[in-house]
Short mmCIF file of C-alpha atoms and ligand atoms in Angstrom, two decimals:
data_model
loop_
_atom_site.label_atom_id
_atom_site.label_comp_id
_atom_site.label_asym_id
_atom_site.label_seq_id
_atom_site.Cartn_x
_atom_site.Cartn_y
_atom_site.Cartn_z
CA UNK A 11 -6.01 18.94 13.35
CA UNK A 12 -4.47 18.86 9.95
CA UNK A 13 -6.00 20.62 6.93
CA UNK A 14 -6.08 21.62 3.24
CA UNK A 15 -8.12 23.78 1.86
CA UNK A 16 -9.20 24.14 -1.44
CA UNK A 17 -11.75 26.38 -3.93
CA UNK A 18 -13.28 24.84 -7.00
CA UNK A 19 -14.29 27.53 -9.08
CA UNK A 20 -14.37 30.13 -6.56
CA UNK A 21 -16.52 28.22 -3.52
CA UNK A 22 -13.81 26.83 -0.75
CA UNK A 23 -13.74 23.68 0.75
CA UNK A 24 -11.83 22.49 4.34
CA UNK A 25 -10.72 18.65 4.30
CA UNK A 26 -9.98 17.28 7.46
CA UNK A 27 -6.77 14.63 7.20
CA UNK A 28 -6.03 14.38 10.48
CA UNK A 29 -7.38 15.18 13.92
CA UNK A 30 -11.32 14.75 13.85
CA UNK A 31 -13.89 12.32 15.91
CA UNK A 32 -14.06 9.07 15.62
CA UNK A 33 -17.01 7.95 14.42
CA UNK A 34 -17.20 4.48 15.30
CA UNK A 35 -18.28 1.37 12.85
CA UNK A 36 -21.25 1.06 10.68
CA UNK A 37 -22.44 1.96 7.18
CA UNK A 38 -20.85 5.59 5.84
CA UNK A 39 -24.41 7.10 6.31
CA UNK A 40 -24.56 5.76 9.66
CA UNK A 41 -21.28 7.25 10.86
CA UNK A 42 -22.27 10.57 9.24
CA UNK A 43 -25.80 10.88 11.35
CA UNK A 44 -23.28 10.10 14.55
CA UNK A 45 -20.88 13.37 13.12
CA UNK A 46 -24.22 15.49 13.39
CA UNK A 47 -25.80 14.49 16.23
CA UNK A 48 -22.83 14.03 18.72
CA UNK A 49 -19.77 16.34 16.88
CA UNK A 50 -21.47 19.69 16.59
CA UNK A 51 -18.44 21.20 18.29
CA UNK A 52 -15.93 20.02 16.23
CA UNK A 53 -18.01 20.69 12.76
CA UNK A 54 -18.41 24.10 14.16
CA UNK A 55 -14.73 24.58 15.01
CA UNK A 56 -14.07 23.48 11.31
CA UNK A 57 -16.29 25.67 9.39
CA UNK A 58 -17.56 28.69 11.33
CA UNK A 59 -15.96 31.73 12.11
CA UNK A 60 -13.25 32.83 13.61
CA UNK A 61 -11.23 29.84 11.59
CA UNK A 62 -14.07 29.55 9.03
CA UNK A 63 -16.78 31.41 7.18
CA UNK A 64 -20.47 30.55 6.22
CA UNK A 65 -19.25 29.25 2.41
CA UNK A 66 -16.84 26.66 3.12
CA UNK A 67 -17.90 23.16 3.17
CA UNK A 68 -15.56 20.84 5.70
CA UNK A 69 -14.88 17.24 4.29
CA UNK A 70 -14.29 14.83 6.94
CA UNK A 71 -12.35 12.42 5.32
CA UNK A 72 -11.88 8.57 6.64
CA UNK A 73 -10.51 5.24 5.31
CA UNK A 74 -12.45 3.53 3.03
CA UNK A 75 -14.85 0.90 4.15
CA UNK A 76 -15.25 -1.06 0.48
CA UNK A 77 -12.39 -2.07 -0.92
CA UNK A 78 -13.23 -0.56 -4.30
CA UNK A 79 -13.14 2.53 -3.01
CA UNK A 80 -10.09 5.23 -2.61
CA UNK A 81 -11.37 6.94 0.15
CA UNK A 82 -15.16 7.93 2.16
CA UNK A 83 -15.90 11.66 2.70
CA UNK A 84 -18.87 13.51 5.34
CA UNK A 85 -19.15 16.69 3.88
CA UNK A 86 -20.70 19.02 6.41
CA UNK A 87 -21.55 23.16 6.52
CA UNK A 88 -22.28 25.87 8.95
CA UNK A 89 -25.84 23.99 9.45
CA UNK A 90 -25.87 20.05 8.81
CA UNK A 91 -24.25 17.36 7.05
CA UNK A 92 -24.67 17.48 3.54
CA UNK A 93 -25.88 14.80 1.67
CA UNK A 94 -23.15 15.35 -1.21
CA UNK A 95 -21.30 18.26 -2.86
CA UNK A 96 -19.84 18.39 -5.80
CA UNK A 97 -17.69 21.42 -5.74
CA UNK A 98 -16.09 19.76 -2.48
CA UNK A 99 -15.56 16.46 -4.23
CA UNK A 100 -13.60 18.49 -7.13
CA UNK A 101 -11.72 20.52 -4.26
CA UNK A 102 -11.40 16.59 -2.54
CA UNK A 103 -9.46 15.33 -5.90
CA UNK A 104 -7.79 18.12 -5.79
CA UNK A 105 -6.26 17.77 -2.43
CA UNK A 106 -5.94 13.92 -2.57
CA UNK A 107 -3.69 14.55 -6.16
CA UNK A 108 -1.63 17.71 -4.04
CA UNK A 109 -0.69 14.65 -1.18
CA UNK A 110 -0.11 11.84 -3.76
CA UNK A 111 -3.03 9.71 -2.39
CA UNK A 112 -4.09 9.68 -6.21
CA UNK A 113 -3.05 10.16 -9.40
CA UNK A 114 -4.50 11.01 -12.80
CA UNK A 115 -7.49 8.48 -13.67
CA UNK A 116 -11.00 7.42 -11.80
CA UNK A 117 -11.01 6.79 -8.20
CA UNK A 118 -14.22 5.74 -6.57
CA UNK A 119 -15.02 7.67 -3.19
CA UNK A 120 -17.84 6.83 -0.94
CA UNK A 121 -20.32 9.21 0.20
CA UNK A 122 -23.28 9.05 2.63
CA UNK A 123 -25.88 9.33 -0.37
CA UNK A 124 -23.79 6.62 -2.86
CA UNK A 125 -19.97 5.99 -4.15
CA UNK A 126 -19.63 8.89 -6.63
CA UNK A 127 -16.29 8.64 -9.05
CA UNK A 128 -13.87 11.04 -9.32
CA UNK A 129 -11.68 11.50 -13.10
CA UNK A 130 -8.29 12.83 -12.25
CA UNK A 131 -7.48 14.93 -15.95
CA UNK A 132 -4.53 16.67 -14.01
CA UNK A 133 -3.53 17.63 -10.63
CA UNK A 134 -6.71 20.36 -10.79
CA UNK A 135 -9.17 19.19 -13.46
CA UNK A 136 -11.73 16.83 -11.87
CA UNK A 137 -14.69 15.44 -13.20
CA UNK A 138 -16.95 13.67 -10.51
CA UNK A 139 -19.86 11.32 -11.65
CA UNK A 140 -22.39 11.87 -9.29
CA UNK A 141 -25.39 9.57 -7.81
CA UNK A 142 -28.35 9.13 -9.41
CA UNK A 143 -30.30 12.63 -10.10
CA UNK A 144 -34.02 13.07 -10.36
CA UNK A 145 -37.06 14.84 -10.92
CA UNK A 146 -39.43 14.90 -8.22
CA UNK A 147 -41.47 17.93 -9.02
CA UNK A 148 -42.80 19.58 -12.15
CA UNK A 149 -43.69 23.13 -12.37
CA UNK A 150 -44.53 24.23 -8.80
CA UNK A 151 -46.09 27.40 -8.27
CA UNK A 152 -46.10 28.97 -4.71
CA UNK A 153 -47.12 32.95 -4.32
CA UNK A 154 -43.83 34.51 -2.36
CA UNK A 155 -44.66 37.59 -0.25
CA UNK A 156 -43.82 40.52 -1.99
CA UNK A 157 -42.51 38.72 -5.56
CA UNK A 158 -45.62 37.21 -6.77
CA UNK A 159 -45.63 33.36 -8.45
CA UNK A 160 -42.66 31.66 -8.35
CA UNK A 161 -42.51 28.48 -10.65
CA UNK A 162 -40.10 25.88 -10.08
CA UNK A 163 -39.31 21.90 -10.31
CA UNK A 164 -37.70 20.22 -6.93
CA UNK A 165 -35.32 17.49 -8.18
CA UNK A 166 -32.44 15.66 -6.30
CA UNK A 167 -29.00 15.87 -7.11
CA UNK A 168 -27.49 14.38 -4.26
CA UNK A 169 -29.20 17.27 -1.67
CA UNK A 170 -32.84 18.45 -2.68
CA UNK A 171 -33.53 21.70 -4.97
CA UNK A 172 -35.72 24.00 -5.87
CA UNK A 173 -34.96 25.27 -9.60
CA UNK A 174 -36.63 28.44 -10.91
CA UNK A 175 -36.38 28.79 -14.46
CA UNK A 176 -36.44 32.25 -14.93
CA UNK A 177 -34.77 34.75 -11.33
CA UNK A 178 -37.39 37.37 -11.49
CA UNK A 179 -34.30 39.21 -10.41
CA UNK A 180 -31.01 39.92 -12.94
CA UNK A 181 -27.99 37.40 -12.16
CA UNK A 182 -25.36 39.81 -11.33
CA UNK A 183 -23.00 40.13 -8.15
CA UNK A 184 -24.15 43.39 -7.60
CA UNK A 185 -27.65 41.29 -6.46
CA UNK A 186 -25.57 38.93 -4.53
CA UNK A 187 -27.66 40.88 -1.56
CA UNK A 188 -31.30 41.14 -2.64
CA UNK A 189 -30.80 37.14 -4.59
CA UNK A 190 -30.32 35.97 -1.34
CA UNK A 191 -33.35 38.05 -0.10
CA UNK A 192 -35.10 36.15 -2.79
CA UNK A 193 -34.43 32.97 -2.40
CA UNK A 194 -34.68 32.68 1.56
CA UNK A 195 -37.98 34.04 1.03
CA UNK A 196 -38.56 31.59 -1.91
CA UNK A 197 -37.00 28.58 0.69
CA UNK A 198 -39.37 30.08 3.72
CA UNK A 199 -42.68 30.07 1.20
CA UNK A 200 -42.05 26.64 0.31
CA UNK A 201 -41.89 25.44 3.46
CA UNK A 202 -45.13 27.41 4.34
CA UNK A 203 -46.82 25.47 1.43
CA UNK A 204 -45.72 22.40 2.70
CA UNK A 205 -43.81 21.71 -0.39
CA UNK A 206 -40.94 18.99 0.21
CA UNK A 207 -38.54 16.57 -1.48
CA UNK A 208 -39.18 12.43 -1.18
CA UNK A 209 -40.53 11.46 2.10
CA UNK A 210 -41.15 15.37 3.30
CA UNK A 211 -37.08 15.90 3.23
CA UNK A 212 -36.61 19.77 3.27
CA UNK A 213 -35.38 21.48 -0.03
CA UNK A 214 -32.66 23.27 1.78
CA UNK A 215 -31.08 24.63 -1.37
CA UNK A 216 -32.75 26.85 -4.04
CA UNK A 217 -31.19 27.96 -7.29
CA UNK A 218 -32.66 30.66 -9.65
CA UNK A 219 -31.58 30.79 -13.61
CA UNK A 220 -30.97 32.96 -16.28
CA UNK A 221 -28.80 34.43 -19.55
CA UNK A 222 -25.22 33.61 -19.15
CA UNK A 223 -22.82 36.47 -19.43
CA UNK A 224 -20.07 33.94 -20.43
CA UNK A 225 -21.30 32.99 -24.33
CA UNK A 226 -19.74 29.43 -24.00
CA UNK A 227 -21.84 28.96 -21.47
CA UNK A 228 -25.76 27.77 -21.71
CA UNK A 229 -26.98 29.17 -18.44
CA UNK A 230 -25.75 31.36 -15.27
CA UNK A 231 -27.32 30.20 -11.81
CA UNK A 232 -27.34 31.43 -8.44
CA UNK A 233 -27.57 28.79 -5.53
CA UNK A 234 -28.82 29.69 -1.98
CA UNK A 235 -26.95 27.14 0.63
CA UNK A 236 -28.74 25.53 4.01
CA UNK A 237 -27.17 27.97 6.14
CA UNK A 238 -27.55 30.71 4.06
CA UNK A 239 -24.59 31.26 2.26
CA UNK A 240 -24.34 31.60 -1.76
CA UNK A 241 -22.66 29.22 -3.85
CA UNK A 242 -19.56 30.54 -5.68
CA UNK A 243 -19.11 27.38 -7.99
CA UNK A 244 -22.20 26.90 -10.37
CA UNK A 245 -23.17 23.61 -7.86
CA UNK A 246 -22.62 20.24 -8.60
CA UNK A 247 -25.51 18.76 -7.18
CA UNK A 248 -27.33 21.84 -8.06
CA UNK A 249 -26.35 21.10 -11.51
CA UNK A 250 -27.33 17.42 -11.44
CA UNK A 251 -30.49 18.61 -10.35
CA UNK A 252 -31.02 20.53 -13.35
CA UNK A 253 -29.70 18.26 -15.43
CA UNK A 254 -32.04 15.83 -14.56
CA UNK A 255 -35.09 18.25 -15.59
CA UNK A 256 -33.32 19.29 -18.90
CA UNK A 257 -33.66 15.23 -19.66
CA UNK A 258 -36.83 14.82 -18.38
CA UNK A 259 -38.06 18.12 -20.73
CA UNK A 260 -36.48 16.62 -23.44
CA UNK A 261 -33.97 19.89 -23.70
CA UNK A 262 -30.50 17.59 -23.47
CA UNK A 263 -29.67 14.41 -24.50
CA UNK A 264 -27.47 11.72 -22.99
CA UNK A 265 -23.67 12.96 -23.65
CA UNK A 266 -24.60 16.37 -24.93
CA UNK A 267 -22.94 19.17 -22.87
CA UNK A 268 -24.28 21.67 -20.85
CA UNK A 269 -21.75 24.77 -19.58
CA UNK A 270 -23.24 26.24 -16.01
CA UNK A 271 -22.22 29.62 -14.99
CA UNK A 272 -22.14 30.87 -11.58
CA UNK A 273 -22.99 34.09 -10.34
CA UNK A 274 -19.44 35.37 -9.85
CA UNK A 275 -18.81 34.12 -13.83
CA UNK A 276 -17.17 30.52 -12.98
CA UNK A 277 -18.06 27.29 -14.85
CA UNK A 278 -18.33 23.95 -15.27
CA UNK A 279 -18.91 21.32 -18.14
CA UNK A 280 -21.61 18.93 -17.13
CA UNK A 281 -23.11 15.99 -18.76
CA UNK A 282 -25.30 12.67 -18.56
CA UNK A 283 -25.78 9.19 -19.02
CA UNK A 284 -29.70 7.52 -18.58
CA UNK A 285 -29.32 6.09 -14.63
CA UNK A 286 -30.93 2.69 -14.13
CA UNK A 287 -33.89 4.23 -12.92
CA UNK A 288 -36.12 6.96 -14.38
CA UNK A 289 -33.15 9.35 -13.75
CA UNK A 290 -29.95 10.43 -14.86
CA UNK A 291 -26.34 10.09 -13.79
CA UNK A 292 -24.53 13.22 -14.19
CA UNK A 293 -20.88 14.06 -14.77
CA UNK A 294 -19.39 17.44 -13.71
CA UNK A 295 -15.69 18.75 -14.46
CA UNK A 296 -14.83 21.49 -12.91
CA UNK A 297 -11.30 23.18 -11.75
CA UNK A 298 -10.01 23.22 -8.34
CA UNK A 299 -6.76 24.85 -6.11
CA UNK A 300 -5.02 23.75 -3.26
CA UNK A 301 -4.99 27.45 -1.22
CA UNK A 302 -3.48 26.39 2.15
CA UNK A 303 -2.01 23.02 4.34
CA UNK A 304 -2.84 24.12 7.52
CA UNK A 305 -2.84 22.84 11.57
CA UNK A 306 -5.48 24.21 13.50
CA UNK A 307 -4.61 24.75 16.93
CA UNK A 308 -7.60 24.53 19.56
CA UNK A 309 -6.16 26.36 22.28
CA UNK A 310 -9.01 25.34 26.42
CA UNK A 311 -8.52 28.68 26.93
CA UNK A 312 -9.86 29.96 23.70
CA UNK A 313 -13.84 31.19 24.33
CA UNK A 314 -14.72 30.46 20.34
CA UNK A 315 -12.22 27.53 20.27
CA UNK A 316 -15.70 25.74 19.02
CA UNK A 317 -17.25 28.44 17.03
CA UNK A 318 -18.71 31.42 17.15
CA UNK A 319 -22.04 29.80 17.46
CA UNK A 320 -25.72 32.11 18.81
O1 PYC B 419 -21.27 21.83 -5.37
O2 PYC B 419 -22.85 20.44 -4.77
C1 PYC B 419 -22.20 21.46 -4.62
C2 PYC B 419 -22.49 22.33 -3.47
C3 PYC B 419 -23.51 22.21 -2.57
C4 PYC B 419 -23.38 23.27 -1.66
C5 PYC B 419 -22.28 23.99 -2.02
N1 PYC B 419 -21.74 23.41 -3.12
#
């Protein structure tokens, strides 16, 4: 199996070239249900240890099935497909410009959630136009063991979030540890409470704000992943999440940037345009490296050839 890996601003991602399932015909979305339910073992082999780790993101990347569109991607992590991710579709124009699939301009890539666009600047900058972001959720208050009241807004940015305004604990990596702490328990509370996205969905990520250290920037976040990892990259759908409650509060207007910091100090330069329904579509550039071209090699004799998986 044939990949290259990438890391947009800090957080790695694995695309798949060559090698993986096949998935059959049908819709994108379709096709990606069929990766989860049926191709645990080769997701796991992809992502988890001992070839992976719990932060990368694998990109299983196929043909394109609309004929305005360069390429479809299933991004998937250590838990379950995910819906979208930006940081993987910067690391994805990334790798496409380091095998001359692309070159520098817009490219329209398919995605189980929507067709998302990716702007080429130069062989690393990539700015990816995202789906449609909302607000689903104003100013929900659950009591977490422990913390106290915990205010946030769930919005969709292509996965579901929950975004607290203010951490209750200080954005440095030295808290890597005890932000985690916080917002699994935050994640576990809300679920307690019943509190969900649209149509129950689970709000597998939660992201916690505060002062940037960076003074270009207007905000540093934290992001807690499905399977428990943190984000590196300040999260593109995390930050389409937020942007779409910084519109709805009135706080940023159409075209206006915003500069997101991540926890280990990285950025990116999002912005907006008014979507077509009550939401916004949101535009992310962000940086991304090529870090390896690699074969893996799944060797019948190999116990954790799939994973090391409890
Ligand atoms: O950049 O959207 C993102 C993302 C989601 C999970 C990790 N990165």
């Amino acid at each position: 199996m044939r990949v290259i890996d990438s890391h947009t601003a800090g957080e790695p991602t694995r695309v798949v070239i060559e090698g993986g399932p096949d998935l059959g015909p049908g819709p994108l979305a379709e096709r990606a249900a069929r990766l989860e339910a049926d191709h645990l073992d080769f997701c796991a082999s992809v992502v988890l240890e001992p070839r992976g780790h719990d932060a990368i993101i694998g990109a299983f990347l196929l043909p394109p099935t609309r004929s305005d569109c360069a390429a479809s991607v299933i991004f998937f992590n250590n838990l379950q497909n995910l819906g979208m991710c930006g940081h993987a579709s910067i690391g994805l124009g990334a790798t496409l410009a380091y095998l001359d699939r692309v070159g520098p301009g817009r490219h329209s890539i398919e995605t189980p959630v929507g067709v998302v666009e990716l702007l080429l600047h130069d062989a690393n900058t990539v700015s990816v136009t995202n789906v449609e972001s909302y607000r689903h959720l104003k100013d929900v208050t659950v009591d977490v063991d422990g913390i106290g009241p915990v205010t946030g807004d769930v919005a969709w940015g292509g996965n579901w979030f929950f975004l607290v305004r203010e951490s209750p604990v200080a954005l440095v990596p030295q808290n890597i540890r005890p932000l985690t702490d916080l917002t699994l328990k935050i994640r576990e509370t809300l679920e307690k409470n019943g509190v969900t996205g649209k149509d129950g969905a689970w709000i597998d990520h939660i992201e916690v704000f505060g002062p940037p250290v960076n003074p270009d920037a207007d905000s540093r976040n934290f992001v807690l992943c499905p399977g428990g990892a943190y984000d590196r990259s300040p999260c593109g759908t995390g930050c389409s999440a937020k942007l779409a409650c910084l519109a709805e509060d009135g706080l940023l207007a159409p075209g206006q940037d915003w500069v997101q910091e991540s926890i280990i100090g990285s950025t990116y330069t999002a912005s907006y345009r008014n979507g077509t329904g009550s939401g916004v579509v949101p535009t992310i550039t962000g940086q991304a490296f090529v870090t390896s071209d690699a074969a893996l090699r799944f060797d019948p004799a190999d116990p954790y050839r799939s994973g090391i998986r409890f």
